[in-house]
Coordinates of C-alpha atoms and ligand atoms in Angstrom, one line a residue:
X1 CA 229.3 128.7 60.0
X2 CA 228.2 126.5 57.8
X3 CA 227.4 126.8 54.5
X4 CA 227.5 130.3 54.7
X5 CA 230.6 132.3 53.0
X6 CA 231.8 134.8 54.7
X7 CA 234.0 138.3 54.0
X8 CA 237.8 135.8 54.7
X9 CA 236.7 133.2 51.4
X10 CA 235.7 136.5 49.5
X11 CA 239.2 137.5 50.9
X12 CA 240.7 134.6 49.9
X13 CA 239.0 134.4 46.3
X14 CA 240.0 137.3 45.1
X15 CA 242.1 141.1 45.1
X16 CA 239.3 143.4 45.9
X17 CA 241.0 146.4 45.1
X18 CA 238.4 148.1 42.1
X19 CA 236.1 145.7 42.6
X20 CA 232.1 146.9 42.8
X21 CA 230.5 145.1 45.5
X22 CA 226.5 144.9 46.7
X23 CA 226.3 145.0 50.4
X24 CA 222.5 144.5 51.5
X25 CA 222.8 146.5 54.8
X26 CA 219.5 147.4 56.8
X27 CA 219.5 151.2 56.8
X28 CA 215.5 151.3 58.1
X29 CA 216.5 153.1 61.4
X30 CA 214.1 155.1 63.3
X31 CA 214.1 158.8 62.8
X32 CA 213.3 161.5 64.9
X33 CA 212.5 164.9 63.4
X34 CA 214.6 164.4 60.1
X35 CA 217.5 162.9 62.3
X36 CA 218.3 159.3 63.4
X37 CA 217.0 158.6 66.6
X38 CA 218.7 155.2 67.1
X39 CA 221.7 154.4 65.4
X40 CA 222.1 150.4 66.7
X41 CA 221.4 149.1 62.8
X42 CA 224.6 151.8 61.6
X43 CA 226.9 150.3 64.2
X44 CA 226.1 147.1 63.2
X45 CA 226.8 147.4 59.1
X46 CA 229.6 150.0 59.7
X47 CA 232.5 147.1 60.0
X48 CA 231.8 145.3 57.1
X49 CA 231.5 148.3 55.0
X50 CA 234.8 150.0 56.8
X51 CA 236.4 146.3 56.0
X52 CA 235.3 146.5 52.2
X53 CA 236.6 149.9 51.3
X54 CA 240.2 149.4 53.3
X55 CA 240.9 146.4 50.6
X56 CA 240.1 148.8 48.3
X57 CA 236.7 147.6 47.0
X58 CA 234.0 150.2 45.5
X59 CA 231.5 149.8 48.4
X60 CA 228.1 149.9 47.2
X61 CA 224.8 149.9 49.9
X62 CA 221.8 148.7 49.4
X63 CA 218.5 148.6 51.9
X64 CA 215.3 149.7 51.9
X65 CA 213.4 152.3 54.4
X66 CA 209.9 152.6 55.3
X67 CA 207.2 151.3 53.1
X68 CA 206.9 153.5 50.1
X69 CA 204.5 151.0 48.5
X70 CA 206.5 150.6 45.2
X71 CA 206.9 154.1 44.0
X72 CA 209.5 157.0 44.6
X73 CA 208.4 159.2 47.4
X74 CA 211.1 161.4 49.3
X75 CA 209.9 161.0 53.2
X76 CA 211.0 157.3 52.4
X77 CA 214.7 158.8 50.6
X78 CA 217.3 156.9 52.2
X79 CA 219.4 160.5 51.8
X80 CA 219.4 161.9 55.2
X81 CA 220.1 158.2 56.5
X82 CA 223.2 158.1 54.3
X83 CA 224.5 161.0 55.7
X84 CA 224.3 159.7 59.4
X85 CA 226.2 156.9 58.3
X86 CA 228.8 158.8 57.1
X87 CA 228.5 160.9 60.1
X88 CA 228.8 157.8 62.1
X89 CA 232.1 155.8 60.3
X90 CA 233.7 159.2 59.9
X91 CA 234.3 159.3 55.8
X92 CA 232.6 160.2 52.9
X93 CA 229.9 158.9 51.3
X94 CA 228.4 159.2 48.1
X95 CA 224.3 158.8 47.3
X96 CA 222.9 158.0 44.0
X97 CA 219.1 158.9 42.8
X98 CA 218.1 155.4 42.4
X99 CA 219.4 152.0 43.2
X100 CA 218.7 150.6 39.6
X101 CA 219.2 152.0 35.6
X102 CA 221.4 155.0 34.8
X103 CA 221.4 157.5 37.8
X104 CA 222.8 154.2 39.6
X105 CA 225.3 153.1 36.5
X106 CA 226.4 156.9 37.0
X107 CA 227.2 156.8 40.8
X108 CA 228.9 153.5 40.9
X109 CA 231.1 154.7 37.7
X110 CA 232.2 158.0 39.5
X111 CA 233.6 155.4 42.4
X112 CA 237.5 155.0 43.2
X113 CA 238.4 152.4 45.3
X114 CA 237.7 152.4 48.7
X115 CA 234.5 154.9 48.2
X116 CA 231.5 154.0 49.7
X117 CA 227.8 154.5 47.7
X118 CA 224.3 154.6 49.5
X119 CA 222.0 154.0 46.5
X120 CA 218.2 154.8 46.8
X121 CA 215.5 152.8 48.7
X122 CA 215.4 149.5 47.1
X123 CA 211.3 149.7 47.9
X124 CA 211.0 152.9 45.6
X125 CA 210.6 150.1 43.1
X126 CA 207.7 147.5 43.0
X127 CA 210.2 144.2 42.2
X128 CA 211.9 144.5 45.3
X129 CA 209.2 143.2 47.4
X130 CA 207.9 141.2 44.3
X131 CA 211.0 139.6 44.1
X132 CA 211.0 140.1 40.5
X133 CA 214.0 138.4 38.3
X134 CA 214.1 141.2 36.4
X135 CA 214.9 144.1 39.1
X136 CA 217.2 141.8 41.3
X137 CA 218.9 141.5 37.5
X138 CA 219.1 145.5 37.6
X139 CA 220.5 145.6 40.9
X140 CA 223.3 143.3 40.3
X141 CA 224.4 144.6 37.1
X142 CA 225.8 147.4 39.5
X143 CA 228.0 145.0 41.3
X144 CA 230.4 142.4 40.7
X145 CA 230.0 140.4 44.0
X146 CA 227.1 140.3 46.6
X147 CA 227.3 140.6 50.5
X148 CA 224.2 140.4 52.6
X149 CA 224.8 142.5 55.7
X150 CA 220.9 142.6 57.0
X151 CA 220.2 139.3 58.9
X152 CA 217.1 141.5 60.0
X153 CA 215.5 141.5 56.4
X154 CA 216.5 137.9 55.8
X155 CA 212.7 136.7 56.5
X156 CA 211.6 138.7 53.2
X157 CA 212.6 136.9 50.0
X158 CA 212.9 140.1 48.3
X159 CA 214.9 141.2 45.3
X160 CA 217.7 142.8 47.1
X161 CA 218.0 139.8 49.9
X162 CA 217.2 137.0 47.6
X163 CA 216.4 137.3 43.6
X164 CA 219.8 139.1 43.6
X165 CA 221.6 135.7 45.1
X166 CA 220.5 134.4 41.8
X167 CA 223.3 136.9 39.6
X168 CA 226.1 136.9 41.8
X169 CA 228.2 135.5 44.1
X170 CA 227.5 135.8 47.5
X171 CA 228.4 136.3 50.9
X172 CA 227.6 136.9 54.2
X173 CA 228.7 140.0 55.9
X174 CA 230.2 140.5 59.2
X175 CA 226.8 141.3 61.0
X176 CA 225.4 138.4 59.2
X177 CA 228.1 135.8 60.4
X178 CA 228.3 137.4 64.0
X179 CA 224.3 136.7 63.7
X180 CA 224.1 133.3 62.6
X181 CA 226.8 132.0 64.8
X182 CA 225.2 133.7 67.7
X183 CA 221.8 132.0 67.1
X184 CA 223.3 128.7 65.9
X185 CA 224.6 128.7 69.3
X186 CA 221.6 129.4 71.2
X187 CA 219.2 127.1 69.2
X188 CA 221.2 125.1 66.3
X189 CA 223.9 123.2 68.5
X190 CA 223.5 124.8 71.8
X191 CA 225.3 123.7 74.9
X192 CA 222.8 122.0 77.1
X193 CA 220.7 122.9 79.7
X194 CA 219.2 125.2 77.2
X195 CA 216.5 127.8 78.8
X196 CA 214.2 129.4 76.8
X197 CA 212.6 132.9 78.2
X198 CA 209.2 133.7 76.1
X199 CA 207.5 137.1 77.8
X200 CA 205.1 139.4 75.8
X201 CA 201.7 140.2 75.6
X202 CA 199.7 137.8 74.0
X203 CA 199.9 134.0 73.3
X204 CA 198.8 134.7 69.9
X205 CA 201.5 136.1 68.6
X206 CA 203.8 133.3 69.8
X207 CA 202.1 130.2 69.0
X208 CA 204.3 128.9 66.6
X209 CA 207.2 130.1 68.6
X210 CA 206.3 128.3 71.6
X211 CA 205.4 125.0 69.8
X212 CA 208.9 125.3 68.2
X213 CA 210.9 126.1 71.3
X214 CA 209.3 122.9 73.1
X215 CA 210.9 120.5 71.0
X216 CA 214.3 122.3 71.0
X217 CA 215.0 123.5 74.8
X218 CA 215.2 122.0 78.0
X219 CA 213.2 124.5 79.9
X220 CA 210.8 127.1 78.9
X221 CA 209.9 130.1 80.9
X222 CA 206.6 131.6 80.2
X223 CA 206.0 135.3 82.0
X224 CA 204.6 138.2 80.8
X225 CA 200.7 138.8 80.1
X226 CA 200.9 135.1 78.0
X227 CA 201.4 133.8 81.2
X228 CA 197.9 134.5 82.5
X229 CA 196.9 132.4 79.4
X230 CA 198.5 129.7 80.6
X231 CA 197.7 129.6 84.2
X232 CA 194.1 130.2 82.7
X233 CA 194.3 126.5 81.3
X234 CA 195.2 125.3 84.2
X235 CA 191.8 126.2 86.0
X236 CA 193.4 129.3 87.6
X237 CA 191.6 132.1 88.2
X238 CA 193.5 135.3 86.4
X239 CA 190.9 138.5 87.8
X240 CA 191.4 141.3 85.2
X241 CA 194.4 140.1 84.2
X242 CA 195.3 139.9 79.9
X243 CA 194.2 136.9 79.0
X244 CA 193.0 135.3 75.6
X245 CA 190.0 132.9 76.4
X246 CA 189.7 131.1 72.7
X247 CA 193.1 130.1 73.2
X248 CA 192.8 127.7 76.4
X249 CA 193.1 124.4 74.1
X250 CA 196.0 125.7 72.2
X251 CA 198.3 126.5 75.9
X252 CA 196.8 122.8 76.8
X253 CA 198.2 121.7 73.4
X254 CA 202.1 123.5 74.0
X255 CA 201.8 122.3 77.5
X256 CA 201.0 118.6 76.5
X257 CA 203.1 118.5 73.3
X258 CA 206.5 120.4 76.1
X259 CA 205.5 117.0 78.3
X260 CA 206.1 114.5 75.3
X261 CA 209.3 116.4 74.4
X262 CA 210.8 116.1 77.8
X263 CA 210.7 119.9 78.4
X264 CA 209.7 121.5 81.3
X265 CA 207.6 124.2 81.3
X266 CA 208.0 127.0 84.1
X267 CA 205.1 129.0 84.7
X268 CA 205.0 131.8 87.6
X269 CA 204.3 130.3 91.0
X270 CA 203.7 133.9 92.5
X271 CA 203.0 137.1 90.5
X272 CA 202.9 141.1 91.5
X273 CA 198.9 142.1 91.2
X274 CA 197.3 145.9 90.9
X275 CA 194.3 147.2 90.5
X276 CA 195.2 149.0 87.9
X277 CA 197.6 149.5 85.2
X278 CA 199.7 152.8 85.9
X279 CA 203.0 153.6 86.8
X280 CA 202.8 153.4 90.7
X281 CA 199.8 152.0 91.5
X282 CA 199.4 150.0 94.7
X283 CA 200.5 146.8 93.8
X284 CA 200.9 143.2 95.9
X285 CA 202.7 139.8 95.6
X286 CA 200.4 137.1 95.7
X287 CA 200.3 132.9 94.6
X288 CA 198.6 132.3 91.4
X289 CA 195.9 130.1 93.6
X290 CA 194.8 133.9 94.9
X291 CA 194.8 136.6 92.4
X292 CA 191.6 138.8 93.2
X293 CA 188.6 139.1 91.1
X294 CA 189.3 142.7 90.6
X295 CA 193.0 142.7 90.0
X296 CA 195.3 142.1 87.3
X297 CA 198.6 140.1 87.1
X298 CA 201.1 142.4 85.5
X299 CA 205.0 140.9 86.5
X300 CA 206.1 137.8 88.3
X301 CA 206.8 137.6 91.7
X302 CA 209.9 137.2 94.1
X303 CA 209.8 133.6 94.4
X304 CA 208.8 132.7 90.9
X305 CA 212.0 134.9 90.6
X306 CA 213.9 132.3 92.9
X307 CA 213.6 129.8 90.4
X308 CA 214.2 131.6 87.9
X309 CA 217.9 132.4 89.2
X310 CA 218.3 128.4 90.0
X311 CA 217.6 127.6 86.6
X312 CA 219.8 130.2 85.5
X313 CA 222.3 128.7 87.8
X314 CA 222.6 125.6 86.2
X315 CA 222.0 126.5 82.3
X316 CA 224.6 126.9 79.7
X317 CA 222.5 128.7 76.9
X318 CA 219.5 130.8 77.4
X319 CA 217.7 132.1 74.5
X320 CA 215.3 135.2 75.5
X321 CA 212.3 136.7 73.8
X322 CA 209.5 138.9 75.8
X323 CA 209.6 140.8 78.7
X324 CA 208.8 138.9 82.3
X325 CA 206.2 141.2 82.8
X326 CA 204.5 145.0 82.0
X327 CA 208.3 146.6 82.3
X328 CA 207.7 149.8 80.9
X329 CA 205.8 150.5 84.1
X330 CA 207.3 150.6 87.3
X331 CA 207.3 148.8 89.8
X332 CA 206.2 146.1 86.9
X333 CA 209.7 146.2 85.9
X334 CA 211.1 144.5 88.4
X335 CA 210.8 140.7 87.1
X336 CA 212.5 141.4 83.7
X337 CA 214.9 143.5 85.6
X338 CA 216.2 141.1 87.7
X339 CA 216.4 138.4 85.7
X340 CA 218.1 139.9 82.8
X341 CA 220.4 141.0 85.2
X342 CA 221.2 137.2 86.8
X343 CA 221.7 136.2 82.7
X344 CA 223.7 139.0 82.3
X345 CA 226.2 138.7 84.9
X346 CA 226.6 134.8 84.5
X347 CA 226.8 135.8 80.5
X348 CA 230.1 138.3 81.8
X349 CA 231.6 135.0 83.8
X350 CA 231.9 132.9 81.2
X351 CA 228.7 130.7 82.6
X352 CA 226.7 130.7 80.3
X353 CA 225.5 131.7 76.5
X354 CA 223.2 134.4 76.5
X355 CA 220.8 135.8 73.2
X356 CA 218.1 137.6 73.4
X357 CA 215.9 139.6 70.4
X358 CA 212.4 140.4 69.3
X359 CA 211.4 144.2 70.0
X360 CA 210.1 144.8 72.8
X361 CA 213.0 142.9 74.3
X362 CA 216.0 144.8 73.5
X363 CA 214.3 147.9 74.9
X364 CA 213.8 145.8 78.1
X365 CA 217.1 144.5 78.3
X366 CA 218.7 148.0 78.1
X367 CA 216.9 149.1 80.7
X368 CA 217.8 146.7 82.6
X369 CA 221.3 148.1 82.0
X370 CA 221.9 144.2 80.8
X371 CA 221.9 144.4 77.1
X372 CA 226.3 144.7 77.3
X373 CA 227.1 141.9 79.1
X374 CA 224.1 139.7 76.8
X375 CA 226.1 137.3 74.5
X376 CA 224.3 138.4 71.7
X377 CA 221.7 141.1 71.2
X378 CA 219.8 140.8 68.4
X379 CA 218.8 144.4 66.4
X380 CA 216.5 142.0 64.3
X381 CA 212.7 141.9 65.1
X382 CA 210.7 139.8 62.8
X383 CA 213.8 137.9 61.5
X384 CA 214.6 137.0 65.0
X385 CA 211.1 135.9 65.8
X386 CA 210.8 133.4 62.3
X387 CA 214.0 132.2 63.3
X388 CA 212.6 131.5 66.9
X389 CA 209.9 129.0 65.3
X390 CA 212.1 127.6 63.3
X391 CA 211.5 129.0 59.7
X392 CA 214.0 129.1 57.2
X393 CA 215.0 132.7 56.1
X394 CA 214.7 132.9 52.6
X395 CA 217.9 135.5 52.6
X396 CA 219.6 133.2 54.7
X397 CA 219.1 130.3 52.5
X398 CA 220.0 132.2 49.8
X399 CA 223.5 132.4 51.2
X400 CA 223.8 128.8 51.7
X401 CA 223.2 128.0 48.3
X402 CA 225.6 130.4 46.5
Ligands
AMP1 P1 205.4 141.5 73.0 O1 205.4 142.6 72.0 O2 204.4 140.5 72.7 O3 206.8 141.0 73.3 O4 204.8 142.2 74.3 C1 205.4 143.2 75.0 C2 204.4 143.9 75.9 O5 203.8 142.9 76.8 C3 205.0 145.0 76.7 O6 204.4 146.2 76.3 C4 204.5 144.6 78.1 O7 204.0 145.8 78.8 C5 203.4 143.7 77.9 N1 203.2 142.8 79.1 C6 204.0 142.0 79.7 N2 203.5 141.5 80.8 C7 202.2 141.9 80.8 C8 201.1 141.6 81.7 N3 201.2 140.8 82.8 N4 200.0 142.2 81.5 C9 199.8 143.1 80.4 N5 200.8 143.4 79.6 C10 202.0 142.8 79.7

């Protein structure tokens, strides 16, 4: 990985027995009635701060949770999240009032080695998201050495992910490696044929994910509602289907500029239609040269799904954002489905090199019952979309540098 150090050159720098290390891990999980409803983000941090404390290190986590706009407030505590996390590794672990000044100084100095802290929501101070010197100064006076843990903040240049880079040295966690070698594989030096699957609503949203993917991959698939857009600015008539007008000249633009790079764009040839949108409503497979006025297009179709499964057939990576059509709906479901399901079993033989992220996504995939046998899911939402057009991540290039 490079440019990166990882946990083994911290390893191999130095004992760790006694000494305080800052782990940036992202505790923002969803909760349910006071409890955590999904504990992906735990599972992910829990090795590198299992790893820490058996050499001995004092383990001391920082994140942030919600957005307590710069102040304390206790429905943002990270309290309740700290104790699932314990719950979840099976140990103690200790929480301290604030994450900066003497209630922090207090809890790290009560640590033996091999404890593990959860200080206070980072955010219940305004310099985190300010990225101000003088808290990411605050925050490292508690540690000794930095590990960043939370690829899925690493698009926020914020005190605790990059203005603490600038005080100690730093790493990158085992989340964070498994991460970046995961998506260096699927866009930084993929093996070719790469095929890029970009589902979702609205083109909007993916603009300069789209005109980024073009110049990288050897195929792009375009489903979900963007589609429509698409097939739109190709003088197809889309009914009632989603569609964003004002953009016609920008998919003209992504479809020209995918020409000059050699990349072919795959649109649906066929798509599943319905009057309306509700879970089994009478729905039919027709070409895109004959969706009804008074229908809408809301999945792809069986032959579109064809050749899908040919492409599939003959690519080595495939990088995967959007679902293929309105999956949370069935029968809509059946495009993403079925295609996560060919990625995922030619992911299990060894075929190919599968990643997949962005929100919706991972919720798609799993119920697919395909997330498993995915190279690499990604728990990361707007990290994994910047890093999908292409933008350096400010914590990530804070890594590199140190
Ligand atoms: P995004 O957050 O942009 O990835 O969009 C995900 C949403 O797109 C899901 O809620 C899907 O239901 C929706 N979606 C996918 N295909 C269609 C479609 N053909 N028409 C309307 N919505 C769709």
């Amino acid at each position: 990985m490079a440019g990166h150090k990882t946990l083994d050159d911290l390893f191999a720098a130095i004992d760790l027995k006694g000494v305080r290390v800052l782990i940036r891990a992202d505790l923002n999980v969803p909760m349910l009635d006071g409890a955590v409803s999904d504990a992906t983000r735990l599972e992910r941090v829990a090795p590198t701060l299992t790893e820490l404390a058996g050499r001995g290190a004092k383990v001391i986590v920082l994140s942030h949770f919600g957005r307590p706009k710069g102040k304390p407030d206790t429905k943002y505590s990270l309290r309740p999240v700290a104790e699932a996390l314990a719950t979840f590794i099976g140990g103690k672990i200790a929480f301290g009032e604030d994450c900066i000044g003497d209630a922090a100084a207090r809890a790290v100095e009560a640590l033996a080695p091999g404890d593990i802290l959860v200080l206070e929501n980072t955010r219940f101070h305004a310099g985190e998201e300010n990225n101000d010197p003088d808290f990411a100064a605050a925050l490292a006076e508690n540690g000794n050495v930095y590990v960043n843990d939370a690829f899925s903040c690493a698009h926020r240049a914020h005190g605790s992910t990059e203005g603490i880079t600038h005080f100690l040295p730093s790493y990158a966690g085992r989340a964070m490696e498994a991460e970046l070698r995961a998506l260096d594989a699927a866009l930084g030096n993929p093996q070719r044929p790469v095929v890029a699957i970009v589902g979702g609503a609205k083109v909007s949203t993916k603009i300069a994910l789209l005109g980024n993917l073009v110049k990288k991959v050897d195929a792009l698939v375009i489903g979900g509602g963007m589609a429509n857009t698409f097939l739109a600015a190709q003088g197809k008539k889309v009914g009632k289907s989603l569609c964003e007008p004002d953009l016609l000249d920008t998919a003209r633009h992504i479809l020209a500029n995918a020409r000059a790079a050699n990349c072919d764009i795959v649109l649906p040839t066929d798509v599943v239609v319905a009057a309306e949108f509700k879970a089994g409503a009478a729905a039919r497979t027709v070409s895109v040269d004959d969706v009804p006025d008074d229908m809408m297009i809301l999945d792809v179709g069986p032959d579109t799904l064809k050749h899908l499964a040919g492409r599939f057939e003959t690519a080595k990576t495939v990088v995967w954002n959007g679902p293929l059509g309105a999956f949370e709906v069935p029968p809509f479901d059946r495009g993403t489905v079925e295609a996560a399901r060919i990625v995922a079993m030619r992911s299990k033989q060894g075929e190919l090199v599968s990643v997949a992220g962005g929100g919706d996504t991972v919720a798609a995939l799993n119920e697919a019952g395909a997330a498993d046998d995915f190279t690499y899911v990604s728990a990361a939402g707007g990290a994994f979309l910047e890093w999908m057009e292409g933008v350096e991540l400010p914590g990530v290039a804070a890594l590199a540098r140190k």
